[in-house]
Amino acid sequence: MGEPAFGVLGPLRVKTDGAAVRIGGAKPRAVLATLLLQPNGFVSVDLLTEVLWPGGAPRSAVANVRTHVRTLRQLLPPAAVAALRTEPGGYALDVAPGELDALLFEQRLAVARAARDRGEDSGALRGYEAALGLWRGGVLQDVRSSVVWDPAVARIEELRSLAADECLEVRLRLGDYAHLVSGLRSRLAESPLREDLWRMLVHALRDAGRVAEARSAYAEAERVIAAELGVEPSAPLRAIGAEVNGYAARRRSATPAPVCQLPMDIPDFTGRAVEVADLEALLSTAGRHPVVAAVSGAPGSGKSTLAVHVAHRVRTAFPDGQLFADLAGTSECPREPAEVLAELLRGLGVIDSVIPGELGERAAMFRSRLAQRRCLIVLDDAVGAAQVSPLLPGTGGSAVLVTSRRRMPGLPAHACPLGLMRYDDARALFGAIVGAERLLREGADADRVLTECGSLPLAVRIAAARLVNRPGWSVSTLADSLRDERGRLGAVRSGELEVRAGAELSYRHLPEAAALAFRTFGDLPDEAVPGWLVAVATGSGEQAGEESVGGLETLLDEHLVEVTGRDDLGLNRYRMHDLLRSYARELALTDHQETRMRRRLVVIDALTALARAANAAMPTRFLGVLGGEPAACDGERPPTAVAALVRERPVDWFESEHRNLVAAVDAAVRLGRTDRAAALAIELAGFFDMRGYYGDWLRTHRLVLDAMPSHDGAGAAALLRNLGQLHLYQDRYEDALTSFDRSRALFAELGHRTGVAVAAVGAGSVHRVVGELDSALRMFTMALRHFAATGDPHGEAVARNAIASVWLEREDPEAAAGWLRGALELSLVVGDRHREAQVRRRVAVLHELRGEPQAARGELEHALGIFDELADLHCAAYVQQSIAELCLRQGESGEASALLVGALAVQQQLGDRRAEARVAGLLGELHDATGRTQTARHYFHRSLATWRRLDVPDEAGLMDAKLRALR
């Protein structure tokens, strides 16, 4: 069979007797393309008008369409002219399947699939190859596109994609590994997040005996998926990665499960059987659309306990994870929806730097992240519908369980009002705590207790715990005490009375250590806290961390606090119910003012001391942490055992205490102790840098600077330097340079040479990025001089590497070589592997300038291995981008595409818009060169938009020119 007369699977083509027929004129070509996309079908004049004049048709449009069709008839061969029919209101082009490549493709694809279904893989492979061989590029790639064509183009492109996948599966069964690996690389260049393709590639390489390449392919897959989606590969891909002893097995000993943030379930949960069943049934209906359930009820009615209990029971129905957020609706400062969204997004794997600043944008990102997932979100203690509405998914199979004291009729939710506990359930709960035998023996008095408790679960628990801890008491004594307390607290508003009565009764009988611990919770952050922090605040010292210290065991026994789970260091976290915390705050006010100040300050000082210990043990050194002791007050230091744990696992500790540390900065500012606030904020910057928590970084530093009466100390200078680093990361170059220069001048006035050096390095980096190389070299040389004078070899390595970067920018490898040798030697001497990797990145550039690509690739792979071991996603992404660019220059487009897609996702997360624009442009060029015009156009548009936001007209003009060339 000869070639089809018409072709749309690539550039528009017309042939007659094997010879090409030239169809000139943009509009006649667009008419022909539209007819060929609807072969043998009617195409109206209106449709052609929309194709030819997308911005608005002229009055003479109908006449002009006729003119263009007439011109087309003159250009087409006679057989085609006869097939072009004029019908009322439009036209049709009659073509047989063998005359149009798109129809012939579908015909051959059907034959291939029939052979496959019969088990004839060899015949099927020939059929797939014949079908796919008709494709010469993107559909109509040389004709200006029209939205009118999108449905037809999308359908045929999807068929091509399916055919390519099916052909690969047949090749795998046949063991045709050479062609299979090449085809998979090509497909992954277009769709780098297809785990099934990665799995086939690793499988094929392994079965072909290319085990080292199989391991490399798995490592590449893991990097791309983690960078783009923020998740581990799926179980099937991880399994084959383990088989080839791949990257995942080397980097981690265990694969983390989907996120589960639920607090601990109550082990002796009793009653509420009807409510539990109703909520389970409701949540199980989540599928094509999200489901929201709103549990409302009086204080102490057990809303939170019920929600957590039900959430644990339905966990398996939501395999993509369970999120939990305390909205603090009954606290003095209910949480803002924007803050909660940031927390939820982090739970879904989004790092702080990519989280938008505006509430609407955060809500949109949250909905997008949930669109293809089945997650359960528990929102506890909501203040009202306005707080909850932005936190709801829009599509997908997720479910939301909200608790609130108020009904929320404005919420698109199923209302689940929670009334008083049924009497039998309350009695069963009381009996479960005090013992069934005692309940039976003193049943009448137990009924009096339940009456005084109002059948509120929290009140019942507190009262029963009080009785258990006083074996000399009778149930009658407890009932009388509760009646007296209710009378004395009669002014308390309805709904809280029973809980307050039980709490006051319990508090009055607490031993001093436990009473102090109870009051202390009123001065601690509204978060779950570790036991050692309570012990430090109460002065329990080295025994901290044990429940028996500081009265925590007694508070647990009395049900006045609860264990919410264990943190990343394996330590228990404790939380107090909001009603009880409110009472604890009232009691805390009865303590002497100096006592309360001391209690708050020792907490801040202990957190700062541990942050300093953690920074000393961090795998990377952040230049903005200058060290030194914080302002101290007389009080407890962090317990030795906890400090040892922190030094052993510094990143985990920072993560566990993240919100408490930020709250401590706020508390220090409110107390007017900006010296302490500055000391802690400075210590947090390195962790914020490593994890990309740019929002917290910016807020804490600005908060402290704004609160300082004057900026004339080392603390202010360090904060300004750190802000300059953040501005540099986010391409705010003018702000960055201003901050660095102010910091350097202030350090110079103080005679702080190390401070001058680190600020000069920052300023030099800004100058280098914007192309002011002479200024950059001057700043880096200044930094080297000060580092050398203070005997700081690490700082010297930084400065030498920075000086080398300027000479590399000037494409003078020989001038850079000596500086790089010195930087690498110093990095190895001080044992700073992170700095070593940074230097090796620059050494790779030197090799490239010398025309030594293999040596450059070796240095980059070495650097990437170090960053991966240190779990530094940020720097790994930059190295990945460098490897991709090297691959591009060497013609390895498949590997380059996968690496660039991963790098692009991470740069977007980091907020590095300049790098994002550059990588998007590179991807556009790659896809343009391989004939994927639509994909190229997407990446060029993305690059153009980013360069315009950065106000870089030269780069924006370059991308605009590339887009015009595509059109």
PDB file of N, CA and C in Angstrom, residues 422-469:
ATOM      1  N   ARG A 422     -26.271   9.542  76.637  1.00  0.00           N
ATOM      2  CA  ARG A 422     -27.378   8.763  77.174  1.00  0.00           C
ATOM      3  C   ARG A 422     -27.013   8.245  78.570  1.00  0.00           C
ATOM      4  N   TYR A 423     -28.014   8.207  79.418  1.00  0.00           N
ATOM      5  CA  TYR A 423     -27.743   7.903  80.817  1.00  0.00           C
ATOM      6  C   TYR A 423     -27.034   6.557  80.973  1.00  0.00           C
ATOM      7  N   ASP A 424     -27.481   5.555  80.236  1.00  0.00           N
ATOM      8  CA  ASP A 424     -26.852   4.227  80.344  1.00  0.00           C
ATOM      9  C   ASP A 424     -25.394   4.285  79.913  1.00  0.00           C
ATOM     10  N   ASP A 425     -25.108   5.096  78.867  1.00  0.00           N
ATOM     11  CA  ASP A 425     -23.725   5.227  78.414  1.00  0.00           C
ATOM     12  C   ASP A 425     -22.880   5.936  79.466  1.00  0.00           C
ATOM     13  N   ALA A 426     -23.425   7.011  80.057  1.00  0.00           N
ATOM     14  CA  ALA A 426     -22.686   7.733  81.093  1.00  0.00           C
ATOM     15  C   ALA A 426     -22.405   6.815  82.285  1.00  0.00           C
ATOM     16  N   ARG A 427     -23.391   6.002  82.621  1.00  0.00           N
ATOM     17  CA  ARG A 427     -23.217   5.073  83.752  1.00  0.00           C
ATOM     18  C   ARG A 427     -22.142   4.029  83.432  1.00  0.00           C
ATOM     19  N   ALA A 428     -22.160   3.542  82.167  1.00  0.00           N
ATOM     20  CA  ALA A 428     -21.155   2.564  81.752  1.00  0.00           C
ATOM     21  C   ALA A 428     -19.750   3.180  81.768  1.00  0.00           C
ATOM     22  N   LEU A 429     -19.631   4.447  81.350  1.00  0.00           N
ATOM     23  CA  LEU A 429     -18.346   5.123  81.370  1.00  0.00           C
ATOM     24  C   LEU A 429     -17.849   5.269  82.803  1.00  0.00           C
ATOM     25  N   PHE A 430     -18.728   5.689  83.692  1.00  0.00           N
ATOM     26  CA  PHE A 430     -18.356   5.838  85.103  1.00  0.00           C
ATOM     27  C   PHE A 430     -17.914   4.495  85.680  1.00  0.00           C
ATOM     28  N   GLY A 431     -18.643   3.452  85.341  1.00  0.00           N
ATOM     29  CA  GLY A 431     -18.306   2.123  85.848  1.00  0.00           C
ATOM     30  C   GLY A 431     -17.003   1.596  85.273  1.00  0.00           C
ATOM     31  N   ALA A 432     -16.705   1.941  84.009  1.00  0.00           N
ATOM     32  CA  ALA A 432     -15.462   1.477  83.399  1.00  0.00           C
ATOM     33  C   ALA A 432     -14.244   2.053  84.110  1.00  0.00           C
ATOM     34  N   ILE A 433     -14.409   3.234  84.715  1.00  0.00           N
ATOM     35  CA  ILE A 433     -13.280   3.882  85.388  1.00  0.00           C
ATOM     36  C   ILE A 433     -13.199   3.473  86.856  1.00  0.00           C
ATOM     37  N   VAL A 434     -14.341   3.464  87.570  1.00  0.00           N
ATOM     38  CA  VAL A 434     -14.287   3.182  89.016  1.00  0.00           C
ATOM     39  C   VAL A 434     -14.416   1.696  89.325  1.00  0.00           C
ATOM     40  N   GLY A 435     -14.861   0.916  88.339  1.00  0.00           N
ATOM     41  CA  GLY A 435     -15.018  -0.517  88.562  1.00  0.00           C
ATOM     42  C   GLY A 435     -16.484  -0.914  88.625  1.00  0.00           C
ATOM     43  N   ALA A 436     -16.808  -2.022  87.952  1.00  0.00           N
ATOM     44  CA  ALA A 436     -18.203  -2.458  87.867  1.00  0.00           C
ATOM     45  C   ALA A 436     -18.755  -2.845  89.244  1.00  0.00           C
ATOM     46  N   GLU A 437     -17.896  -3.459  90.073  1.00  0.00           N
ATOM     47  CA  GLU A 437     -18.370  -3.898  91.395  1.00  0.00           C
ATOM     48  C   GLU A 437     -18.766  -2.704  92.255  1.00  0.00           C
ATOM     49  N   ARG A 438     -17.967  -1.657  92.231  1.00  0.00           N
ATOM     50  CA  ARG A 438     -18.269  -0.472  93.031  1.00  0.00           C
ATOM     51  C   ARG A 438     -19.537   0.208  92.525  1.00  0.00           C
ATOM     52  N   LEU A 439     -19.692   0.224  91.205  1.00  0.00           N
ATOM     53  CA  LEU A 439     -20.892   0.824  90.628  1.00  0.00           C
ATOM     54  C   LEU A 439     -22.130   0.077  91.094  1.00  0.00           C
ATOM     55  N   LEU A 440     -22.042  -1.257  91.137  1.00  0.00           N
ATOM     56  CA  LEU A 440     -23.177  -2.065  91.565  1.00  0.00           C
ATOM     57  C   LEU A 440     -23.469  -1.861  93.049  1.00  0.00           C
ATOM     58  N   ARG A 441     -22.387  -1.714  93.853  1.00  0.00           N
ATOM     59  CA  ARG A 441     -22.560  -1.603  95.294  1.00  0.00           C
ATOM     60  C   ARG A 441     -23.092  -0.236  95.703  1.00  0.00           C
ATOM     61  N   GLU A 442     -22.663   0.830  94.997  1.00  0.00           N
ATOM     62  CA  GLU A 442     -23.050   2.179  95.381  1.00  0.00           C
ATOM     63  C   GLU A 442     -23.827   2.852  94.247  1.00  0.00           C
ATOM     64  N   GLY A 443     -24.714   2.092  93.627  1.00  0.00           N
ATOM     65  CA  GLY A 443     -25.425   2.551  92.442  1.00  0.00           C
ATOM     66  C   GLY A 443     -26.233   3.816  92.653  1.00  0.00           C
ATOM     67  N   ALA A 444     -26.897   3.947  93.784  1.00  0.00           N
ATOM     68  CA  ALA A 444     -27.740   5.122  94.014  1.00  0.00           C
ATOM     69  C   ALA A 444     -26.895   6.394  94.086  1.00  0.00           C
ATOM     70  N   ASP A 445     -25.776   6.321  94.795  1.00  0.00           N
ATOM     71  CA  ASP A 445     -24.904   7.485  94.874  1.00  0.00           C
ATOM     72  C   ASP A 445     -24.244   7.777  93.531  1.00  0.00           C
ATOM     73  N   ALA A 446     -23.958   6.712  92.761  1.00  0.00           N
ATOM     74  CA  ALA A 446     -23.403   6.918  91.413  1.00  0.00           C
ATOM     75  C   ALA A 446     -24.385   7.706  90.561  1.00  0.00           C
ATOM     76  N   ASP A 447     -25.675   7.427  90.733  1.00  0.00           N
ATOM     77  CA  ASP A 447     -26.678   8.184  89.979  1.00  0.00           C
ATOM     78  C   ASP A 447     -26.630   9.658  90.363  1.00  0.00           C
ATOM     79  N   ARG A 448     -26.391   9.947  91.643  1.00  0.00           N
ATOM     80  CA  ARG A 448     -26.260  11.344  92.072  1.00  0.00           C
ATOM     81  C   ARG A 448     -25.058  12.010  91.404  1.00  0.00           C
ATOM     82  N   VAL A 449     -23.938  11.269  91.319  1.00  0.00           N
ATOM     83  CA  VAL A 449     -22.733  11.818  90.670  1.00  0.00           C
ATOM     84  C   VAL A 449     -23.030  12.147  89.213  1.00  0.00           C
ATOM     85  N   LEU A 450     -23.694  11.228  88.528  1.00  0.00           N
ATOM     86  CA  LEU A 450     -23.984  11.445  87.105  1.00  0.00           C
ATOM     87  C   LEU A 450     -24.928  12.630  86.927  1.00  0.00           C
ATOM     88  N   THR A 451     -25.847  12.803  87.853  1.00  0.00           N
ATOM     89  CA  THR A 451     -26.746  13.960  87.784  1.00  0.00           C
ATOM     90  C   THR A 451     -25.948  15.248  87.938  1.00  0.00           C
ATOM     91  N   GLU A 452     -25.026  15.275  88.911  1.00  0.00           N
ATOM     92  CA  GLU A 452     -24.208  16.474  89.105  1.00  0.00           C
ATOM     93  C   GLU A 452     -23.297  16.737  87.904  1.00  0.00           C
ATOM     94  N   CYS A 453     -22.879  15.648  87.226  1.00  0.00           N
ATOM     95  CA  CYS A 453     -21.999  15.804  86.053  1.00  0.00           C
ATOM     96  C   CYS A 453     -22.783  16.157  84.798  1.00  0.00           C
ATOM     97  N   GLY A 454     -24.099  16.116  84.871  1.00  0.00           N
ATOM     98  CA  GLY A 454     -24.888  16.482  83.702  1.00  0.00           C
ATOM     99  C   GLY A 454     -24.705  15.531  82.530  1.00  0.00           C
ATOM    100  N   SER A 455     -24.211  14.305  82.780  1.00  0.00           N
ATOM    101  CA  SER A 455     -23.950  13.320  81.730  1.00  0.00           C
ATOM    102  C   SER A 455     -22.972  13.824  80.674  1.00  0.00           C
ATOM    103  N   LEU A 456     -22.138  14.791  81.033  1.00  0.00           N
ATOM    104  CA  LEU A 456     -21.088  15.247  80.120  1.00  0.00           C
ATOM    105  C   LEU A 456     -19.891  14.309  80.267  1.00  0.00           C
ATOM    106  N   PRO A 457     -19.407  13.723  79.179  1.00  0.00           N
ATOM    107  CA  PRO A 457     -18.321  12.739  79.281  1.00  0.00           C
ATOM    108  C   PRO A 457     -17.084  13.265  79.997  1.00  0.00           C
ATOM    109  N   LEU A 458     -16.652  14.498  79.701  1.00  0.00           N
ATOM    110  CA  LEU A 458     -15.451  15.018  80.339  1.00  0.00           C
ATOM    111  C   LEU A 458     -15.661  15.147  81.843  1.00  0.00           C
ATOM    112  N   ALA A 459     -16.834  15.639  82.239  1.00  0.00           N
ATOM    113  CA  ALA A 459     -17.124  15.778  83.663  1.00  0.00           C
ATOM    114  C   ALA A 459     -17.169  14.413  84.343  1.00  0.00           C
ATOM    115  N   VAL A 460     -17.759  13.424  83.661  1.00  0.00           N
ATOM    116  CA  VAL A 460     -17.833  12.070  84.224  1.00  0.00           C
ATOM    117  C   VAL A 460     -16.424  11.510  84.409  1.00  0.00           C
ATOM    118  N   ARG A 461     -15.555  11.702  83.411  1.00  0.00           N
ATOM    119  CA  ARG A 461     -14.194  11.181  83.495  1.00  0.00           C
ATOM    120  C   ARG A 461     -13.421  11.835  84.656  1.00  0.00           C
ATOM    121  N   ILE A 462     -13.545  13.144  84.780  1.00  0.00           N
ATOM    122  CA  ILE A 462     -12.814  13.840  85.847  1.00  0.00           C
ATOM    123  C   ILE A 462     -13.320  13.384  87.216  1.00  0.00           C
ATOM    124  N   ALA A 463     -14.629  13.290  87.345  1.00  0.00           N
ATOM    125  CA  ALA A 463     -15.192  12.886  88.633  1.00  0.00           C
ATOM    126  C   ALA A 463     -14.801  11.452  88.988  1.00  0.00           C
ATOM    127  N   ALA A 464     -14.877  10.546  88.014  1.00  0.00           N
ATOM    128  CA  ALA A 464     -14.536   9.149  88.276  1.00  0.00           C
ATOM    129  C   ALA A 464     -13.053   9.013  88.613  1.00  0.00           C
ATOM    130  N   ALA A 465     -12.197   9.747  87.885  1.00  0.00           N
ATOM    131  CA  ALA A 465     -10.765   9.700  88.177  1.00  0.00           C
ATOM    132  C   ALA A 465     -10.477  10.206  89.592  1.00  0.00           C
ATOM    133  N   ARG A 466     -11.200  11.247  90.024  1.00  0.00           N
ATOM    134  CA  ARG A 466     -11.037  11.792  91.371  1.00  0.00           C
ATOM    135  C   ARG A 466     -11.329  10.717  92.421  1.00  0.00           C
ATOM    136  N   LEU A 467     -12.365   9.922  92.152  1.00  0.00           N
ATOM    137  CA  LEU A 467     -12.763   8.868  93.086  1.00  0.00           C
ATOM    138  C   LEU A 467     -11.718   7.747  93.115  1.00  0.00           C
ATOM    139  N   VAL A 468     -11.214   7.362  91.944  1.00  0.00           N
ATOM    140  CA  VAL A 468     -10.227   6.282  91.871  1.00  0.00           C
ATOM    141  C   VAL A 468      -8.961   6.660  92.627  1.00  0.00           C
ATOM    142  N   ASN A 469      -8.575   7.910  92.539  1.00  0.00           N
ATOM    143  CA  ASN A 469      -7.344   8.352  93.190  1.00  0.00           C
ATOM    144  C   ASN A 469      -7.525   8.652  94.677  1.00  0.00           C
TER     145      ASN A 469
END
